[in-house]
mmCIF file of C-alpha atoms and ligand atoms in Angstrom:
data_model
loop_
_atom_site.group_PDB
_atom_site.id
_atom_site.type_symbol
_atom_site.label_atom_id
_atom_site.label_comp_id
_atom_site.label_asym_id
_atom_site.label_seq_id
_atom_site.Cartn_x
_atom_site.Cartn_y
_atom_site.Cartn_z
ATOM 1 C CA UNK K 193 0.000 0.000 0.000
ATOM 2 C CA UNK K 194 1.321 3.428 -0.875
ATOM 3 C CA UNK K 195 1.600 6.258 1.654
ATOM 4 C CA UNK K 196 -0.848 9.181 1.862
ATOM 5 C CA UNK K 197 1.692 11.746 0.732
ATOM 6 C CA UNK K 198 2.485 9.630 -2.322
ATOM 7 C CA UNK K 199 -1.205 9.245 -3.106
ATOM 8 C CA UNK K 200 -1.720 12.997 -2.747
ATOM 9 C CA UNK K 201 1.187 13.820 -5.078
ATOM 10 C CA UNK K 202 -0.101 11.245 -7.535
ATOM 11 C CA UNK K 203 -3.547 12.864 -7.427
ATOM 12 C CA UNK K 204 -1.982 16.272 -8.150
ATOM 13 C CA UNK K 205 -0.033 14.725 -11.019
ATOM 14 C CA UNK K 206 -3.115 13.079 -12.473
ATOM 15 C CA UNK K 207 -5.046 16.353 -12.294
ATOM 16 C CA UNK K 208 -2.243 18.197 -14.134
ATOM 17 C CA UNK K 209 -1.877 15.418 -16.712
ATOM 18 C CA UNK K 210 -5.658 15.376 -17.270
ATOM 19 C CA UNK K 211 -5.546 19.132 -17.884
ATOM 20 C CA UNK K 212 -2.407 19.101 -20.012
ATOM 21 C CA UNK K 213 -4.124 20.385 -23.155
ATOM 22 C CA UNK K 214 -6.153 22.989 -21.291
ATOM 23 C CA UNK K 215 -3.047 24.431 -19.595
ATOM 24 C CA UNK K 216 -1.113 24.360 -22.849
ATOM 25 C CA UNK K 217 -3.951 26.151 -24.656
ATOM 26 C CA UNK K 218 -3.934 28.888 -22.003
ATOM 27 C CA UNK K 219 -0.183 29.262 -22.536
ATOM 28 C CA UNK K 220 -0.738 29.383 -26.313
ATOM 29 C CA UNK K 221 -2.796 32.569 -25.816
ATOM 30 C CA UNK K 222 -0.109 34.521 -23.945
ATOM 31 C CA UNK K 223 3.044 32.419 -24.032
ATOM 32 C CA UNK K 224 4.631 29.600 -25.978
ATOM 33 C CA UNK K 225 2.095 26.784 -25.623
ATOM 34 C CA UNK K 226 4.096 24.527 -23.334
ATOM 35 C CA UNK K 227 2.847 24.952 -19.755
ATOM 36 C CA UNK K 228 0.628 21.875 -19.750
ATOM 37 C CA UNK K 229 3.162 19.793 -21.644
ATOM 38 C CA UNK K 230 5.945 20.885 -19.266
ATOM 39 C CA UNK K 231 3.982 20.252 -16.098
ATOM 40 C CA UNK K 232 2.556 16.929 -17.289
ATOM 41 C CA UNK K 233 6.058 15.699 -18.140
ATOM 42 C CA UNK K 234 7.274 16.774 -14.697
ATOM 43 C CA UNK K 235 4.474 15.125 -12.787
ATOM 44 C CA UNK K 236 4.726 11.937 -14.815
ATOM 45 C CA UNK K 237 8.309 11.765 -13.526
ATOM 46 C CA UNK K 238 7.153 12.616 -9.984
ATOM 47 C CA UNK K 239 4.674 9.729 -10.038
ATOM 48 C CA UNK K 240 7.470 7.415 -11.143
ATOM 49 C CA UNK K 241 10.234 8.689 -8.871
ATOM 50 C CA UNK K 242 8.725 9.500 -5.478
ATOM 51 C CA UNK K 243 9.106 6.598 -3.029
ATOM 52 C CA UNK K 244 5.618 5.100 -2.598
ATOM 53 C CA UNK K 245 6.468 3.473 0.719
ATOM 54 C CA UNK K 246 8.122 6.315 2.631
ATOM 55 C CA UNK K 247 5.552 8.229 4.744
ATOM 56 C CA UNK K 248 7.968 11.153 5.380
ATOM 57 C CA UNK K 249 6.147 14.104 3.804
ATOM 58 C CA UNK K 250 9.308 16.210 3.702
ATOM 59 C CA UNK K 251 11.224 13.541 1.795
ATOM 60 C CA UNK K 252 8.414 13.147 -0.749
ATOM 61 C CA UNK K 253 8.093 16.912 -1.288
ATOM 62 C CA UNK K 254 11.855 17.259 -1.656
ATOM 63 C CA UNK K 255 11.960 14.534 -4.273
ATOM 64 C CA UNK K 256 9.032 16.183 -6.033
ATOM 65 C CA UNK K 257 10.797 19.541 -6.099
ATOM 66 C CA UNK K 258 14.044 18.065 -7.392
ATOM 67 C CA UNK K 259 12.200 16.095 -10.052
ATOM 68 C CA UNK K 260 10.220 19.139 -11.215
ATOM 69 C CA UNK K 261 13.419 21.199 -11.317
ATOM 70 C CA UNK K 262 15.110 18.692 -13.564
ATOM 71 C CA UNK K 263 12.197 17.773 -15.852
ATOM 72 C CA UNK K 264 9.747 20.663 -16.276
ATOM 73 C CA UNK K 265 11.918 23.355 -17.850
ATOM 74 C CA UNK K 266 10.617 26.814 -18.740
ATOM 75 C CA UNK K 267 9.966 29.392 -16.057
ATOM 76 C CA UNK K 268 7.579 27.194 -14.142
ATOM 77 C CA UNK K 269 10.011 24.289 -13.584
ATOM 78 C CA UNK K 270 12.415 26.139 -11.312
ATOM 79 C CA UNK K 271 9.548 28.015 -9.660
ATOM 80 C CA UNK K 272 7.409 24.970 -8.856
ATOM 81 C CA UNK K 273 10.581 23.018 -8.026
ATOM 82 C CA UNK K 274 11.632 25.633 -5.497
ATOM 83 C CA UNK K 275 8.121 25.855 -4.058
ATOM 84 C CA UNK K 276 8.049 22.113 -3.309
ATOM 85 C CA UNK K 277 11.627 22.092 -2.003
ATOM 86 C CA UNK K 278 10.907 24.953 0.394
ATOM 87 C CA UNK K 279 7.650 23.351 1.556
ATOM 88 C CA UNK K 280 9.629 20.149 2.108
ATOM 89 C CA UNK K 281 11.718 21.837 4.799
ATOM 90 C CA UNK K 282 8.595 22.531 6.881
ATOM 91 C CA UNK K 283 7.562 18.868 6.671
ATOM 92 C CA UNK K 284 10.992 17.285 7.164
ATOM 93 C CA UNK K 285 10.525 14.075 9.173
ATOM 94 C CA UNK K 286 6.747 14.569 9.512
ATOM 95 C CA UNK K 287 4.073 12.095 8.490
ATOM 96 C CA UNK K 288 0.972 14.153 9.377
ATOM 97 C CA UNK K 289 -0.374 17.484 8.143
ATOM 98 C CA UNK K 290 -1.860 20.142 10.392
ATOM 99 C CA UNK K 291 -3.056 23.651 9.612
ATOM 100 C CA UNK K 292 -0.098 25.414 11.114
ATOM 101 C CA UNK K 293 2.438 23.423 9.109
ATOM 102 C CA UNK K 294 0.379 23.715 5.944
ATOM 103 C CA UNK K 295 0.283 27.510 6.344
ATOM 104 C CA UNK K 296 4.026 27.595 7.004
ATOM 105 C CA UNK K 297 4.618 25.473 3.896
ATOM 106 C CA UNK K 298 2.554 27.884 1.780
ATOM 107 C CA UNK K 299 4.597 30.786 3.165
ATOM 108 C CA UNK K 300 7.833 28.971 2.425
ATOM 109 C CA UNK K 301 6.678 28.158 -1.112
ATOM 110 C CA UNK K 302 5.744 31.799 -1.764
ATOM 111 C CA UNK K 303 9.087 33.029 -0.413
ATOM 112 C CA UNK K 304 10.949 30.531 -2.610
ATOM 113 C CA UNK K 305 9.005 31.502 -5.740
ATOM 114 C CA UNK K 306 9.593 35.184 -5.047
ATOM 115 C CA UNK K 307 13.278 34.725 -4.365
ATOM 116 C CA UNK K 308 13.715 33.016 -7.703
ATOM 117 C CA UNK K 309 11.200 34.822 -9.878
ATOM 118 C CA UNK K 310 11.260 38.297 -8.319
ATOM 119 C CA UNK K 311 7.530 38.754 -8.938
ATOM 120 C CA UNK K 312 4.994 40.417 -6.695
ATOM 121 C CA UNK K 313 1.244 39.983 -6.532
ATOM 122 C CA UNK K 314 -0.435 41.703 -9.498
ATOM 123 C CA UNK K 315 2.070 40.709 -12.206
ATOM 124 C CA UNK K 316 -0.156 37.972 -13.693
ATOM 125 C CA UNK K 317 1.649 34.901 -12.393
ATOM 126 C CA UNK K 318 0.978 31.870 -10.206
ATOM 127 C CA UNK K 319 1.479 34.203 -7.236
ATOM 128 C CA UNK K 320 -1.849 35.896 -8.009
ATOM 129 C CA UNK K 321 -3.549 32.690 -6.963
ATOM 130 C CA UNK K 322 -1.063 31.520 -4.344
ATOM 131 C CA UNK K 323 -0.703 34.674 -2.238
ATOM 132 C CA UNK K 324 -4.471 35.325 -1.867
ATOM 133 C CA UNK K 325 -4.937 31.605 -1.178
ATOM 134 C CA UNK K 326 -2.400 31.724 1.608
ATOM 135 C CA UNK K 327 -3.952 34.893 3.078
ATOM 136 C CA UNK K 328 -7.429 33.344 3.050
ATOM 137 C CA UNK K 329 -6.057 30.137 4.531
ATOM 138 C CA UNK K 330 -4.354 31.922 7.437
ATOM 139 C CA UNK K 331 -7.343 34.123 8.152
ATOM 140 C CA UNK K 332 -9.692 31.127 8.334
ATOM 141 C CA UNK K 333 -7.316 29.108 10.454
ATOM 142 C CA UNK K 334 -6.801 31.992 12.882
ATOM 143 C CA UNK K 335 -10.593 32.172 13.219
ATOM 144 C CA UNK K 336 -10.660 28.584 14.441
ATOM 145 C CA UNK K 337 -11.510 26.793 11.193
ATOM 146 C CA UNK K 338 -10.298 23.284 10.421
ATOM 147 C CA UNK K 339 -7.555 22.546 7.893
ATOM 148 C CA UNK K 340 -10.214 21.448 5.421
ATOM 149 C CA UNK K 341 -12.296 24.597 5.918
ATOM 150 C CA UNK K 342 -9.232 26.803 5.617
ATOM 151 C CA UNK K 343 -8.262 24.997 2.395
ATOM 152 C CA UNK K 344 -11.762 25.524 1.040
ATOM 153 C CA UNK K 345 -11.337 29.260 1.591
ATOM 154 C CA UNK K 346 -7.883 29.089 0.006
ATOM 155 C CA UNK K 347 -9.339 27.472 -3.123
ATOM 156 C CA UNK K 348 -12.054 30.121 -3.425
ATOM 157 C CA UNK K 349 -9.368 32.823 -3.195
ATOM 158 C CA UNK K 350 -7.128 31.011 -5.687
ATOM 159 C CA UNK K 351 -9.992 30.884 -8.200
ATOM 160 C CA UNK K 352 -10.678 34.590 -7.651
ATOM 161 C CA UNK K 353 -6.960 35.047 -8.311
ATOM 162 C CA UNK K 354 -7.351 33.357 -11.698
ATOM 163 C CA UNK K 355 -10.212 35.736 -12.520
ATOM 164 C CA UNK K 356 -8.054 38.670 -11.433
ATOM 165 C CA UNK K 357 -5.247 37.606 -13.794
ATOM 166 C CA UNK K 358 -7.679 38.064 -16.698
ATOM 167 C CA UNK K 359 -8.000 41.762 -15.851
ATOM 168 C CA UNK K 360 -4.309 42.668 -15.738
ATOM 169 C CA UNK K 361 -1.312 42.777 -18.058
ATOM 170 C CA UNK K 362 1.639 40.494 -17.404
ATOM 171 C CA UNK K 363 4.795 42.210 -16.215
ATOM 172 C CA UNK K 364 6.805 39.051 -15.481
ATOM 173 C CA UNK K 365 7.533 35.972 -17.522
ATOM 174 C CA UNK K 366 7.030 35.344 -21.212
ATOM 175 C CA UNK K 367 3.502 36.816 -21.222
ATOM 176 C CA UNK K 368 4.987 40.221 -20.372
ATOM 177 C CA UNK K 369 6.308 40.427 -23.969
ATOM 178 C CA UNK K 370 2.670 40.923 -24.997
ATOM 179 C CA UNK K 371 2.133 43.893 -22.699
ATOM 180 C CA UNK K 372 -1.509 44.988 -22.651
ATOM 181 C CA UNK K 373 -2.395 42.311 -25.196
ATOM 182 C CA UNK K 374 -2.127 39.806 -22.347
ATOM 183 C CA UNK K 375 -5.218 41.383 -20.734
ATOM 184 C CA UNK K 376 -8.330 39.237 -21.101
ATOM 185 C CA UNK K 377 -6.448 35.942 -20.770
ATOM 186 C CA UNK K 378 -6.103 33.918 -17.600
ATOM 187 C CA UNK K 379 -2.629 33.004 -16.427
ATOM 188 C CA UNK K 380 -1.638 29.352 -16.990
ATOM 189 C CA UNK K 381 0.545 29.179 -13.875
ATOM 190 C CA UNK K 382 -2.188 30.592 -11.640
ATOM 191 C CA UNK K 383 -4.461 27.953 -13.150
ATOM 192 C CA UNK K 384 -2.142 24.979 -12.490
ATOM 193 C CA UNK K 385 -1.479 26.321 -9.001
ATOM 194 C CA UNK K 386 -5.207 26.489 -8.259
ATOM 195 C CA UNK K 387 -5.657 22.934 -9.565
ATOM 196 C CA UNK K 388 -2.921 21.846 -7.164
ATOM 197 C CA UNK K 389 -4.646 23.408 -4.157
ATOM 198 C CA UNK K 390 -8.038 22.007 -5.172
ATOM 199 C CA UNK K 391 -6.596 18.533 -5.484
ATOM 200 C CA UNK K 392 -5.034 18.757 -2.020
ATOM 201 C CA UNK K 393 -8.356 19.992 -0.595
ATOM 202 C CA UNK K 394 -10.280 17.156 -2.220
ATOM 203 C CA UNK K 395 -7.684 14.659 -1.061
ATOM 204 C CA UNK K 396 -7.737 15.628 2.618
HETATM 205 N N1 ADP J 668 8.804 35.481 -12.355
HETATM 206 C C1 ADP J 668 7.757 34.673 -12.166
HETATM 207 N N2 ADP J 668 7.251 34.481 -10.918
HETATM 208 C C2 ADP J 668 6.206 33.645 -10.721
HETATM 209 N N3 ADP J 668 5.604 32.964 -11.700
HETATM 210 C C3 ADP J 668 6.048 33.127 -12.957
HETATM 211 C C4 ADP J 668 7.153 33.977 -13.265
HETATM 212 N N4 ADP J 668 7.361 33.912 -14.603
HETATM 213 C C5 ADP J 668 6.454 33.059 -15.110
HETATM 214 N N5 ADP J 668 5.672 32.574 -14.123
HETATM 215 C C6 ADP J 668 4.589 31.604 -14.243
HETATM 216 O O1 ADP J 668 4.980 30.607 -15.167
HETATM 217 C C7 ADP J 668 3.908 30.365 -16.075
HETATM 218 C C8 ADP J 668 4.458 29.923 -17.424
HETATM 219 O O2 ADP J 668 5.049 28.661 -17.295
HETATM 220 P P1 ADP J 668 5.654 27.876 -18.519
HETATM 221 O O3 ADP J 668 4.833 28.100 -19.715
HETATM 222 O O4 ADP J 668 5.809 26.459 -18.084
HETATM 223 O O5 ADP J 668 7.103 28.533 -18.689
HETATM 224 P P2 ADP J 668 7.622 29.489 -19.867
HETATM 225 O O6 ADP J 668 6.944 30.814 -19.655
HETATM 226 O O7 ADP J 668 9.095 29.573 -19.673
HETATM 227 O O8 ADP J 668 7.231 28.839 -21.150
HETATM 228 C C9 ADP J 668 3.153 31.664 -16.126
HETATM 229 O O9 ADP J 668 1.794 31.430 -16.453
HETATM 230 C C10 ADP J 668 3.333 32.247 -14.736
HETATM 231 O O10 ADP J 668 2.278 31.854 -13.857
HETATM 232 MG MG1 MG J 669 5.264 28.501 -21.640
#
């Protein structure tokens, strides 16, 4: 029997692989039509490489990050790779997830993405879903909500983040070459990020 963290990562991978064409089509509008292809290739490797029998969440996330770094390519490979590697540090040696650790992992992922990509909220990137998701998550949790309830709120905020990316021009990444012509299109990275959070919510 495989461990829960493996099953969760596999579920994320399957969601991304299922949506490969959709994510690639979004990237065709404002980028170079490879986001879904890149991410699906990366998560196929994650499903193959992460140890199914090791319940250590940190070890699984670290392997995921390293695998994404080496297989995804593009801008999103290093960014997602770093996000998982930073989240891994929070879960090192742990086999259970609680709200506090999950929030700390989201913070660590955001910090890692920002250190590498130098983007802020409002530049039409994955951060436009991730930062509001983290804020909603923390607010809910502080109000006494369960991990599941806080994740529900995070997913609502992440989806609102996708909608917000449609209204703004990209100022980071390949889509920024289009300037104002990127307005009206939703960001592929914000979309894959939201799918990731929704899969985790549904899994828990
Ligand atoms: N500097 C950045 N910070 C955060 N996210 C970024 C940055 N640059 C690009 N992205 C994200 O990466 C996504 C594009 O990924 P992908 O298509 O795989 O890479 P590439 O743009 O190199 O082809 C964008 O939709 C955006 O969400
Ligand atoms: Mg691309």
